[in-house]
mmCIF file of C-alpha atoms and ligand atoms in Angstrom:
data_model
loop_
_atom_site.group_PDB
_atom_site.id
_atom_site.type_symbol
_atom_site.label_atom_id
_atom_site.label_comp_id
_atom_site.label_asym_id
_atom_site.label_seq_id
_atom_site.Cartn_x
_atom_site.Cartn_y
_atom_site.Cartn_z
ATOM 1 C CA MET K 1 -20.065 8.123 11.785
ATOM 2 C CA LYS K 2 -23.501 8.307 9.833
ATOM 3 C CA LEU K 3 -24.063 9.778 6.836
ATOM 4 C CA PHE K 4 -27.430 11.830 6.095
ATOM 5 C CA ARG K 5 -28.227 13.956 2.975
ATOM 6 C CA LYS K 6 -27.640 17.387 4.126
ATOM 7 C CA ASP K 7 -30.941 18.835 2.405
ATOM 8 C CA SER K 8 -33.068 16.357 4.919
ATOM 9 C CA PRO K 9 -31.762 16.672 8.376
ATOM 10 C CA GLY K 10 -33.046 14.215 11.031
ATOM 11 C CA LEU K 11 -34.518 11.843 8.281
ATOM 12 C CA GLU K 12 -32.566 8.810 9.803
ATOM 13 C CA ALA K 13 -34.405 9.702 12.999
ATOM 14 C CA SER K 14 -37.830 9.663 11.740
ATOM 15 C CA ILE K 15 -38.001 6.846 9.501
ATOM 16 C CA LEU K 16 -35.346 4.476 10.654
ATOM 17 C CA PRO K 17 -35.708 2.589 14.140
ATOM 18 C CA LYS K 18 -32.907 3.423 16.396
ATOM 19 C CA ILE K 19 -32.422 -0.366 17.392
ATOM 20 C CA LEU K 20 -31.869 -1.214 13.388
ATOM 21 C CA LEU K 21 -29.198 1.456 13.182
ATOM 22 C CA GLU K 22 -27.470 0.179 16.441
ATOM 23 C CA THR K 23 -27.754 -3.235 14.881
ATOM 24 C CA LEU K 24 -26.125 -2.276 11.758
ATOM 25 C CA GLU K 25 -23.310 -0.493 13.631
ATOM 26 C CA GLU K 26 -22.522 -3.270 15.700
ATOM 27 C CA LEU K 27 -22.347 -5.712 12.605
ATOM 28 C CA ASP K 28 -19.212 -6.831 11.041
ATOM 29 C CA GLY K 29 -18.829 -5.164 7.583
ATOM 30 C CA ASP K 30 -20.732 -2.027 6.459
ATOM 31 C CA SER K 31 -24.182 -0.964 5.839
ATOM 32 C CA LEU K 32 -26.017 1.530 3.631
ATOM 33 C CA ILE K 33 -29.799 2.516 3.751
ATOM 34 C CA LEU K 34 -31.323 3.958 0.386
ATOM 35 C CA ALA K 35 -34.513 5.780 0.411
ATOM 36 C CA PRO K 36 -36.639 5.739 -2.925
ATOM 37 C CA GLY K 37 -34.593 7.573 -5.691
ATOM 38 C CA GLU K 38 -31.643 5.633 -4.310
ATOM 39 C CA VAL K 39 -31.177 8.518 -1.824
ATOM 40 C CA PRO K 40 -28.781 7.494 0.898
ATOM 41 C CA VAL K 41 -30.469 8.017 4.349
ATOM 42 C CA PHE K 42 -27.884 6.052 6.624
ATOM 43 C CA ALA K 43 -24.428 4.531 6.060
ATOM 44 C CA THR K 44 -21.788 3.116 8.235
ATOM 45 C CA GLU K 45 -18.399 4.684 8.053
ATOM 46 C CA GLY K 46 -16.434 2.309 6.089
ATOM 47 C CA ILE K 47 -19.082 2.993 2.970
ATOM 48 C CA GLU K 48 -17.377 6.063 2.387
ATOM 49 C CA ARG K 49 -14.087 5.041 2.799
ATOM 50 C CA LEU K 50 -14.614 1.841 0.573
ATOM 51 C CA GLY K 51 -15.706 4.569 -1.878
ATOM 52 C CA VAL K 52 -19.388 3.020 -2.600
ATOM 53 C CA LEU K 53 -20.650 6.460 -2.218
ATOM 54 C CA ARG K 54 -19.327 9.523 -3.612
ATOM 55 C CA ASP K 55 -21.124 12.924 -3.419
ATOM 56 C CA GLY K 56 -24.275 10.916 -2.323
ATOM 57 C CA LYS K 57 -24.047 8.634 -5.205
ATOM 58 C CA ILE K 58 -23.313 4.877 -5.670
ATOM 59 C CA GLN K 59 -20.271 4.368 -7.644
ATOM 60 C CA SER K 60 -20.672 0.882 -8.417
ATOM 61 C CA PRO K 61 -23.223 0.306 -11.676
ATOM 62 C CA GLU K 62 -22.971 -3.828 -10.793
ATOM 63 C CA LEU K 63 -24.445 -2.490 -6.981
ATOM 64 C CA MET K 64 -27.016 -0.035 -8.630
ATOM 65 C CA ALA K 65 -28.287 -2.873 -10.785
ATOM 66 C CA THR K 66 -28.735 -5.419 -7.865
ATOM 67 C CA VAL K 67 -30.698 -2.332 -5.936
ATOM 68 C CA ARG K 68 -33.027 -2.255 -9.107
ATOM 69 C CA VAL K 69 -33.536 -6.061 -9.070
ATOM 70 C CA VAL K 70 -34.311 -5.802 -5.244
ATOM 71 C CA ARG K 71 -36.730 -3.025 -6.013
ATOM 72 C CA ARG K 72 -38.676 -4.900 -8.470
ATOM 73 C CA THR K 73 -38.877 -8.432 -7.190
ATOM 74 C CA HIS K 74 -38.812 -7.498 -3.272
ATOM 75 C CA SER K 75 -36.450 -10.241 -2.410
ATOM 76 C CA LYS K 76 -33.265 -10.402 -1.309
ATOM 77 C CA GLN K 77 -29.968 -10.490 -3.671
ATOM 78 C CA VAL K 78 -26.415 -11.675 -2.905
ATOM 79 C CA GLY K 79 -23.546 -10.886 -4.909
ATOM 80 C CA GLN K 80 -19.854 -9.714 -5.563
ATOM 81 C CA ILE K 81 -18.835 -6.453 -6.618
ATOM 82 C CA GLU K 82 -15.644 -4.776 -7.056
ATOM 83 C CA ILE K 83 -14.913 -1.239 -6.404
ATOM 84 C CA PRO K 84 -11.592 0.494 -7.503
ATOM 85 C CA ARG K 85 -9.523 1.753 -4.507
ATOM 86 C CA GLY K 86 -8.621 5.152 -6.075
ATOM 87 C CA PRO K 87 -9.018 6.641 -9.692
ATOM 88 C CA ILE K 88 -5.805 4.979 -10.898
ATOM 89 C CA GLY K 89 -4.011 1.795 -10.576
ATOM 90 C CA GLU K 90 -5.198 -1.884 -9.780
ATOM 91 C CA GLY K 91 -6.005 -1.811 -6.414
ATOM 92 C CA LYS K 92 -9.655 -3.053 -5.945
ATOM 93 C CA HIS K 93 -11.736 -3.841 -2.817
ATOM 94 C CA GLU K 94 -13.619 -7.080 -3.799
ATOM 95 C CA LEU K 95 -16.784 -7.102 -1.933
ATOM 96 C CA THR K 96 -19.508 -9.660 -0.870
ATOM 97 C CA VAL K 97 -23.039 -7.755 -0.934
ATOM 98 C CA ASN K 98 -26.197 -8.540 0.473
ATOM 99 C CA VAL K 99 -29.080 -6.433 -0.745
ATOM 100 C CA MET K 100 -32.567 -6.377 0.736
ATOM 101 C CA PRO K 101 -35.932 -4.499 0.787
ATOM 102 C CA LEU K 102 -37.109 -2.959 4.233
ATOM 103 C CA VAL K 103 -40.621 -2.829 3.705
ATOM 104 C CA LYS K 104 -41.033 0.309 5.730
ATOM 105 C CA ASP K 105 -41.152 3.342 3.108
ATOM 106 C CA ASN K 106 -39.562 1.412 0.390
ATOM 107 C CA LEU K 107 -36.130 1.174 1.905
ATOM 108 C CA VAL K 108 -33.443 -0.868 0.645
ATOM 109 C CA LEU K 109 -30.606 -2.233 2.839
ATOM 110 C CA ILE K 110 -27.131 -3.087 1.585
ATOM 111 C CA HIS K 111 -24.814 -4.682 3.616
ATOM 112 C CA MET K 112 -20.970 -5.577 2.293
ATOM 113 C CA SER K 113 -18.070 -7.563 3.756
ATOM 114 C CA ASP K 114 -14.847 -8.029 2.404
ATOM 115 C CA GLU K 115 -14.648 -11.752 2.364
ATOM 116 C CA SER K 116 -12.759 -12.211 -0.780
ATOM 117 C CA GLU K 117 -9.720 -9.943 0.810
ATOM 118 C CA ALA K 118 -9.343 -13.034 3.466
ATOM 119 C CA GLN K 119 -8.972 -15.565 0.921
ATOM 120 C CA ARG K 120 -6.490 -13.418 -1.088
ATOM 121 C CA ILE K 121 -4.672 -13.247 2.111
ATOM 122 C CA HIS K 122 -4.116 -16.766 2.230
ATOM 123 C CA ASP K 123 -3.064 -17.519 -1.217
ATOM 124 C CA VAL K 124 -0.437 -14.828 -0.780
ATOM 125 C CA ARG K 125 0.866 -15.884 2.331
ATOM 126 C CA ARG K 126 1.008 -19.398 1.128
ATOM 127 C CA ASP K 127 3.427 -17.992 -1.789
ATOM 128 C CA PHE K 128 5.180 -15.787 0.493
ATOM 129 C CA VAL K 129 6.279 -18.582 2.982
ATOM 130 C CA ALA K 130 7.527 -20.809 -0.089
ATOM 131 C CA ASN K 131 9.935 -17.894 -1.121
ATOM 132 C CA VAL K 132 10.907 -16.673 2.147
ATOM 133 C CA SER K 133 11.996 -20.044 3.224
ATOM 134 C CA HIS K 134 14.189 -20.221 0.125
ATOM 135 C CA GLU K 135 15.783 -16.567 0.719
ATOM 136 C CA LEU K 136 16.467 -17.272 4.395
ATOM 137 C CA LYS K 137 18.331 -20.320 3.313
ATOM 138 C CA THR K 138 21.341 -18.497 1.531
ATOM 139 C CA PRO K 139 22.599 -16.225 4.559
ATOM 140 C CA ILE K 140 21.988 -18.947 6.747
ATOM 141 C CA GLY K 141 24.031 -21.475 4.656
ATOM 142 C CA ALA K 142 26.686 -18.871 4.395
ATOM 143 C CA LEU K 143 26.621 -18.434 8.135
ATOM 144 C CA SER K 144 26.984 -21.916 8.504
ATOM 145 C CA LEU K 145 29.947 -22.360 5.988
ATOM 146 C CA LEU K 146 31.629 -19.323 7.446
ATOM 147 C CA SER K 147 31.637 -20.468 10.895
ATOM 148 C CA GLU K 148 33.518 -23.931 9.552
ATOM 149 C CA ALA K 149 35.980 -21.416 7.994
ATOM 150 C CA VAL K 150 36.453 -19.731 11.380
ATOM 151 C CA LEU K 151 37.301 -23.140 13.024
ATOM 152 C CA GLY K 152 39.349 -24.398 10.232
ATOM 153 C CA ALA K 153 41.552 -21.053 10.320
ATOM 154 C CA LYS K 154 41.815 -20.802 14.020
ATOM 155 C CA ASP K 155 45.624 -20.401 13.953
ATOM 156 C CA ASP K 156 45.589 -17.515 11.525
ATOM 157 C CA PRO K 157 44.381 -14.100 12.867
ATOM 158 C CA ALA K 158 44.024 -12.388 9.481
ATOM 159 C CA SER K 159 41.774 -15.289 8.136
ATOM 160 C CA VAL K 160 39.719 -15.364 11.178
ATOM 161 C CA GLU K 161 39.257 -11.598 11.098
ATOM 162 C CA LYS K 162 38.206 -11.808 7.272
ATOM 163 C CA PHE K 163 35.762 -14.476 7.893
ATOM 164 C CA ALA K 164 34.574 -12.881 10.984
ATOM 165 C CA LEU K 165 33.654 -9.635 9.038
ATOM 166 C CA ARG K 166 31.973 -11.386 6.192
ATOM 167 C CA MET K 167 29.739 -13.133 9.042
ATOM 168 C CA GLN K 168 28.769 -9.793 10.257
ATOM 169 C CA SER K 169 27.706 -8.814 6.933
ATOM 170 C CA GLU K 170 25.710 -12.058 6.422
ATOM 171 C CA ALA K 171 23.840 -11.562 9.915
ATOM 172 C CA LYS K 172 23.056 -7.944 8.809
ATOM 173 C CA ARG K 173 21.765 -9.126 5.636
ATOM 174 C CA LEU K 174 19.297 -11.871 7.603
ATOM 175 C CA THR K 175 18.199 -8.879 9.832
ATOM 176 C CA ASP K 176 17.509 -6.853 6.944
ATOM 177 C CA LEU K 177 15.479 -9.460 5.279
ATOM 178 C CA VAL K 178 13.660 -10.338 8.436
ATOM 179 C CA GLN K 179 12.633 -6.655 9.222
ATOM 180 C CA GLU K 180 11.502 -6.322 5.321
ATOM 181 C CA ILE K 181 9.396 -9.597 5.724
ATOM 182 C CA ILE K 182 7.802 -8.459 8.804
ATOM 183 C CA ASN K 183 7.216 -5.130 6.937
ATOM 184 C CA LEU K 184 5.560 -6.964 4.061
ATOM 185 C CA SER K 185 3.311 -9.230 6.026
ATOM 186 C CA ARG K 186 2.181 -6.484 7.948
ATOM 187 C CA LEU K 187 1.112 -4.620 5.020
ATOM 188 C CA GLN K 188 -0.619 -7.683 3.428
ATOM 189 C CA ASP K 189 -2.428 -8.204 6.864
ATOM 190 C CA SER K 190 -3.949 -4.854 7.195
ATOM 191 C CA ASP K 191 -5.973 -2.222 5.149
ATOM 192 C CA PRO K 192 -4.460 1.228 5.325
ATOM 193 C CA LEU K 193 -7.841 2.842 4.857
ATOM 194 C CA GLN K 194 -9.032 1.069 7.982
ATOM 195 C CA VAL K 195 -7.233 3.258 10.111
ATOM 196 C CA ALA K 196 -6.781 5.965 7.893
ATOM 197 C CA ASP K 197 -5.694 9.303 8.663
ATOM 198 C CA ALA K 198 -5.070 12.826 6.704
ATOM 199 C CA VAL K 199 -1.270 12.432 5.785
ATOM 200 C CA SER K 200 0.609 15.529 4.835
ATOM 201 C CA ILE K 201 2.789 14.438 1.939
ATOM 202 C CA GLU K 202 5.503 17.139 2.550
ATOM 203 C CA TYR K 203 6.230 15.209 6.162
ATOM 204 C CA VAL K 204 6.162 11.881 4.302
ATOM 205 C CA ILE K 205 8.787 13.044 2.125
ATOM 206 C CA ARG K 206 11.049 14.943 4.856
ATOM 207 C CA GLU K 207 11.020 11.912 7.175
ATOM 208 C CA ALA K 208 11.938 9.555 4.164
ATOM 209 C CA ILE K 209 14.885 11.671 3.328
ATOM 210 C CA ASP K 210 15.811 12.030 6.965
ATOM 211 C CA GLU K 211 15.788 8.078 7.287
ATOM 212 C CA CYS K 212 18.061 7.655 4.356
ATOM 213 C CA ARG K 213 20.334 10.727 5.030
ATOM 214 C CA ILE K 214 23.203 8.394 6.433
ATOM 215 C CA ASN K 215 23.347 6.210 3.613
ATOM 216 C CA ALA K 216 23.284 9.112 1.185
ATOM 217 C CA GLU K 217 26.247 10.873 2.865
ATOM 218 C CA ASN K 218 28.322 7.613 2.898
ATOM 219 C CA ARG K 219 27.829 7.122 -0.680
ATOM 220 C CA ARG K 220 28.309 11.100 -1.276
ATOM 221 C CA ILE K 221 25.156 11.394 -3.062
ATOM 222 C CA GLU K 222 23.164 14.787 -2.921
ATOM 223 C CA VAL K 223 19.409 14.325 -2.257
ATOM 224 C CA ALA K 224 17.518 17.445 -3.504
ATOM 225 C CA TYR K 225 14.181 18.311 -2.523
ATOM 226 C CA ASN K 226 13.112 21.643 -3.599
ATOM 227 C CA ASP K 227 9.077 21.384 -3.912
ATOM 228 C CA LYS K 228 6.645 22.100 -1.231
ATOM 229 C CA SER K 229 3.686 20.214 -0.971
ATOM 230 C CA VAL K 230 0.499 20.948 1.201
ATOM 231 C CA SER K 231 -1.444 18.045 -0.501
ATOM 232 C CA GLN K 232 -2.679 15.252 1.987
ATOM 233 C CA VAL K 233 -3.555 11.507 1.321
ATOM 234 C CA LEU K 234 -6.043 9.310 3.394
ATOM 235 C CA GLY K 235 -4.055 6.499 4.561
ATOM 236 C CA ASP K 236 -1.320 5.126 7.034
ATOM 237 C CA ARG K 237 1.579 7.480 7.617
ATOM 238 C CA ASP K 238 4.163 4.904 8.468
ATOM 239 C CA GLN K 239 3.420 2.816 5.185
ATOM 240 C CA LEU K 240 3.589 6.025 3.169
ATOM 241 C CA ILE K 241 6.785 6.856 4.629
ATOM 242 C CA MET K 242 8.227 3.507 3.854
ATOM 243 C CA ALA K 243 7.016 3.384 0.325
ATOM 244 C CA VAL K 244 9.043 6.653 -0.310
ATOM 245 C CA HIS K 245 11.873 5.377 1.625
ATOM 246 C CA ASN K 246 12.348 2.241 -0.402
ATOM 247 C CA LEU K 247 12.598 4.409 -3.637
ATOM 248 C CA LEU K 248 15.058 6.975 -2.130
ATOM 249 C CA GLU K 249 17.229 3.971 -0.765
ATOM 250 C CA ASN K 250 17.237 2.204 -4.213
ATOM 251 C CA ALA K 251 18.018 5.519 -6.141
ATOM 252 C CA ILE K 252 21.195 5.860 -3.815
ATOM 253 C CA ASN K 253 22.092 2.296 -3.789
ATOM 254 C CA TYR K 254 21.767 1.874 -7.540
ATOM 255 C CA SER K 255 23.694 4.968 -8.391
ATOM 256 C CA PRO K 256 27.489 5.611 -8.797
ATOM 257 C CA GLU K 257 29.066 7.403 -5.849
ATOM 258 C CA GLY K 258 28.932 11.411 -6.084
ATOM 259 C CA THR K 259 25.843 11.620 -8.270
ATOM 260 C CA LYS K 260 22.302 13.276 -7.492
ATOM 261 C CA VAL K 261 19.145 12.104 -6.404
ATOM 262 C CA SER K 262 16.127 14.436 -6.665
ATOM 263 C CA ILE K 263 12.495 14.312 -5.435
ATOM 264 C CA THR K 264 9.613 16.018 -6.979
ATOM 265 C CA CYS K 265 6.025 16.548 -5.749
ATOM 266 C CA LYS K 266 3.284 17.583 -8.348
ATOM 267 C CA ASN K 267 -0.605 17.363 -8.272
ATOM 268 C CA HIS K 268 -2.547 16.891 -11.315
ATOM 269 C CA ASP K 269 -6.047 15.922 -11.696
ATOM 270 C CA GLY K 270 -6.414 15.241 -8.063
ATOM 271 C CA ILE K 271 -3.382 13.205 -8.166
ATOM 272 C CA VAL K 272 -0.346 13.824 -6.213
ATOM 273 C CA ASP K 273 2.781 12.562 -7.893
ATOM 274 C CA VAL K 274 5.995 12.064 -5.883
ATOM 275 C CA SER K 275 9.005 11.135 -8.262
ATOM 276 C CA VAL K 276 12.260 9.765 -7.329
ATOM 277 C CA THR K 277 15.044 10.369 -10.045
ATOM 278 C CA ASP K 278 18.656 9.315 -9.971
ATOM 279 C CA GLN K 279 21.634 9.095 -12.442
ATOM 280 C CA GLY K 280 22.052 5.552 -11.667
ATOM 281 C CA ILE K 281 22.692 2.361 -13.285
ATOM 282 C CA GLY K 282 19.283 2.317 -14.931
ATOM 283 C CA ILE K 283 17.228 -0.795 -15.326
ATOM 284 C CA PRO K 284 16.916 -2.703 -19.008
ATOM 285 C CA ASP K 285 13.503 -2.582 -20.530
ATOM 286 C CA SER K 286 13.252 -6.595 -20.557
ATOM 287 C CA GLU K 287 13.352 -6.376 -16.788
ATOM 288 C CA ILE K 288 11.025 -3.380 -16.038
ATOM 289 C CA ASP K 289 7.937 -5.683 -15.718
ATOM 290 C CA ARG K 290 9.482 -7.956 -13.221
ATOM 291 C CA ILE K 291 11.070 -5.636 -10.579
ATOM 292 C CA PHE K 292 7.950 -4.946 -8.768
ATOM 293 C CA GLU K 293 7.898 -8.864 -7.800
ATOM 294 C CA ARG K 294 8.987 -10.152 -4.617
ATOM 295 C CA PHE K 295 12.549 -10.918 -4.599
ATOM 296 C CA TYR K 296 12.999 -10.089 -7.951
ATOM 297 C CA ARG K 297 16.547 -8.581 -8.654
ATOM 298 C CA VAL K 298 18.064 -7.456 -11.827
ATOM 299 C CA ASP K 299 21.532 -8.182 -10.669
ATOM 300 C CA PRO K 300 21.474 -10.403 -7.603
ATOM 301 C CA ALA K 301 25.102 -9.909 -6.981
ATOM 302 C CA ARG K 302 24.909 -6.075 -6.977
ATOM 303 C CA SER K 303 21.807 -6.261 -4.854
ATOM 304 C CA ARG K 304 23.610 -8.452 -2.280
ATOM 305 C CA GLN K 305 26.622 -5.721 -2.140
ATOM 306 C CA THR K 306 24.105 -3.173 -1.114
ATOM 307 C CA GLY K 307 22.165 -5.217 1.240
ATOM 308 C CA GLY K 308 19.103 -5.487 -0.918
ATOM 309 C CA THR K 309 16.271 -7.993 -0.112
ATOM 310 C CA GLY K 310 14.633 -7.900 -3.301
ATOM 311 C CA LEU K 311 11.431 -6.800 -1.370
ATOM 312 C CA GLY K 312 11.367 -3.014 -1.253
ATOM 313 C CA LEU K 313 9.735 -2.503 -4.694
ATOM 314 C CA SER K 314 6.955 -4.898 -4.032
ATOM 315 C CA ILE K 315 6.418 -3.065 -0.560
ATOM 316 C CA VAL K 316 5.907 0.060 -2.752
ATOM 317 C CA LYS K 317 3.636 -1.355 -4.936
ATOM 318 C CA HIS K 318 1.684 -2.624 -2.249
ATOM 319 C CA VAL K 319 1.405 0.641 -0.443
ATOM 320 C CA ALA K 320 0.394 2.525 -3.463
ATOM 321 C CA ALA K 321 -2.246 -0.076 -4.260
ATOM 322 C CA LYS K 322 -3.802 -0.268 -0.795
ATOM 323 C CA HIS K 323 -3.874 3.784 -1.061
ATOM 324 C CA GLY K 324 -5.904 3.357 -4.378
ATOM 325 C CA GLY K 325 -2.914 4.770 -6.039
ATOM 326 C CA ASP K 326 -0.058 3.390 -8.485
ATOM 327 C CA VAL K 327 3.727 3.424 -8.786
ATOM 328 C CA SER K 328 5.248 3.820 -12.196
ATOM 329 C CA VAL K 329 8.854 3.688 -13.663
ATOM 330 C CA TRP K 330 10.731 5.033 -16.312
ATOM 331 C CA SER K 331 14.362 4.215 -16.825
ATOM 332 C CA ALA K 332 17.190 3.912 -19.156
ATOM 333 C CA PRO K 333 20.633 1.574 -18.748
ATOM 334 C CA ASN K 334 23.519 4.050 -17.642
ATOM 335 C CA VAL K 335 21.180 7.104 -17.840
ATOM 336 C CA GLY K 336 19.312 6.652 -14.621
ATOM 337 C CA SER K 337 15.522 6.125 -13.539
ATOM 338 C CA THR K 338 12.416 7.729 -12.213
ATOM 339 C CA PHE K 339 10.352 5.865 -10.074
ATOM 340 C CA SER K 340 6.738 7.965 -9.773
ATOM 341 C CA LEU K 341 4.563 7.057 -6.736
ATOM 342 C CA LEU K 342 0.880 8.283 -7.403
ATOM 343 C CA LEU K 343 -1.613 8.894 -4.773
ATOM 344 C CA PRO K 344 -5.115 10.229 -4.901
ATOM 345 C CA ILE K 345 -5.417 13.819 -3.137
ATOM 346 C CA TYR K 346 -7.416 13.860 0.211
ATOM 347 C CA GLU K 347 -9.644 16.966 0.342
ATOM 348 C CA GLU K 348 -11.185 17.307 3.585
ATOM 349 C CA ASN K 349 -14.772 18.452 3.530
ATOM 350 C CA GLU K 350 -16.090 21.159 5.688
ATOM 351 C CA GLU K 351 -18.056 18.436 8.072
ATOM 352 C CA GLN K 352 -14.911 16.476 8.609
ATOM 353 C CA LYS K 353 -12.485 19.670 9.853
HETATM 354 P P1 ADP D 401 16.495 -4.667 -3.506
HETATM 355 O O1 ADP D 401 16.023 -4.924 -2.214
HETATM 356 O O2 ADP D 401 17.107 -5.722 -4.092
HETATM 357 O O3 ADP D 401 16.983 -3.338 -4.120
HETATM 358 P P2 ADP D 401 13.874 -3.904 -4.723
HETATM 359 O O4 ADP D 401 12.470 -4.667 -4.938
HETATM 360 O O5 ADP D 401 13.906 -2.574 -3.968
HETATM 361 O O6 ADP D 401 14.810 -4.922 -4.305
HETATM 362 O O7 ADP D 401 14.361 -3.711 -6.129
HETATM 363 C C1 ADP D 401 14.331 -4.789 -6.979
HETATM 364 C C2 ADP D 401 15.530 -4.541 -8.199
HETATM 365 O O8 ADP D 401 15.136 -3.437 -9.052
HETATM 366 C C3 ADP D 401 16.634 -4.210 -7.581
HETATM 367 O O9 ADP D 401 17.166 -5.394 -7.208
HETATM 368 C C4 ADP D 401 17.519 -3.514 -8.703
HETATM 369 O O10 ADP D 401 17.978 -4.391 -9.488
HETATM 370 C C5 ADP D 401 15.965 -3.006 -9.634
HETATM 371 N N1 ADP D 401 16.029 -1.541 -8.862
HETATM 372 C C6 ADP D 401 15.259 -1.069 -8.025
HETATM 373 N N2 ADP D 401 15.262 0.411 -8.015
HETATM 374 C C7 ADP D 401 16.548 0.693 -8.891
HETATM 375 C C8 ADP D 401 16.853 2.157 -9.247
HETATM 376 N N3 ADP D 401 16.589 3.258 -8.592
HETATM 377 N N4 ADP D 401 18.027 1.969 -10.280
HETATM 378 C C9 ADP D 401 18.289 0.735 -10.827
HETATM 379 N N5 ADP D 401 17.712 -0.560 -10.738
HETATM 380 C C10 ADP D 401 16.610 -0.362 -9.566
#
């Protein structure tokens, strides 16, 4: 998709050589061409997705400053810029930009690529591998000990059964852990906004509730959802479902049986707020900052009982940041917790419909 100013249809065709545009579309990264007055006359699809342009205006003051330098000096400039992924949260695109003059008609060409992202992925992966090896050792060690115990108790059927049941639960734990690791590493590899769709929040919530139904029934927990949302978010549907699912699953797992979990969905200032509230054990103030870290658990024994992997909330945080959103929490021990997933609402404009 190319973007043109609505009031100057055909501007691209008249002033930009077709071969140049074709080349820019083939290049890795994204490109933007500005006419005098910093009017965008050409942009590859990613430019809008990255949030570099909004309503035909460049959003980064750093980039505007670089463009001004290029216009003044008629020389190419290379730099790094950061663009927030959304109006809230800490998610950022870190971009390497090349800005150069195109002599014809005083145009400026901006080319940008996300190279710092590759470095970040490399660093995250290195730490992650170290943590994962440690986490995998626990259930594997338990399986090994239990198998020895089975051998030692082979003449005592009751003990064999007890150890075999524990082996089953360790094996399940291992399977869950591996699945979460796969989920998280997929997330860290991909940028949901590269393959973004308009996703209905109502659908996301209903799917997540459906996925948690059996666990809720087993724990006699009523999941209440009475709002109705027409909001859409630009992003990856499966990742969004995974995030709400993780919040719901935690709300169910960290609550006493027979209590209630509710989901609400509210819009304010262009943000949709999906909140999951429980009447559970709550989280002490001193732990709140740490619960989003990978493999951090407030009470490792309890988390082990519920089959927790310690990865659920770091996945939620990742999904939120990658969608330009954020996640916040309110909690009081023995009262309950509210986790809020905040995401920028996507308004389809007429041209995209
Ligand atoms: P886990 O797989 O252990 O549940 P998470 O990353 O999902 O891992 O959560 C990290 C920790 O945060 C949990 O181990 C638990 O101590 C705490 N926690 C998460 N959600 C809740 C909740 N709704 N109520 C109480 N504690 C919670």
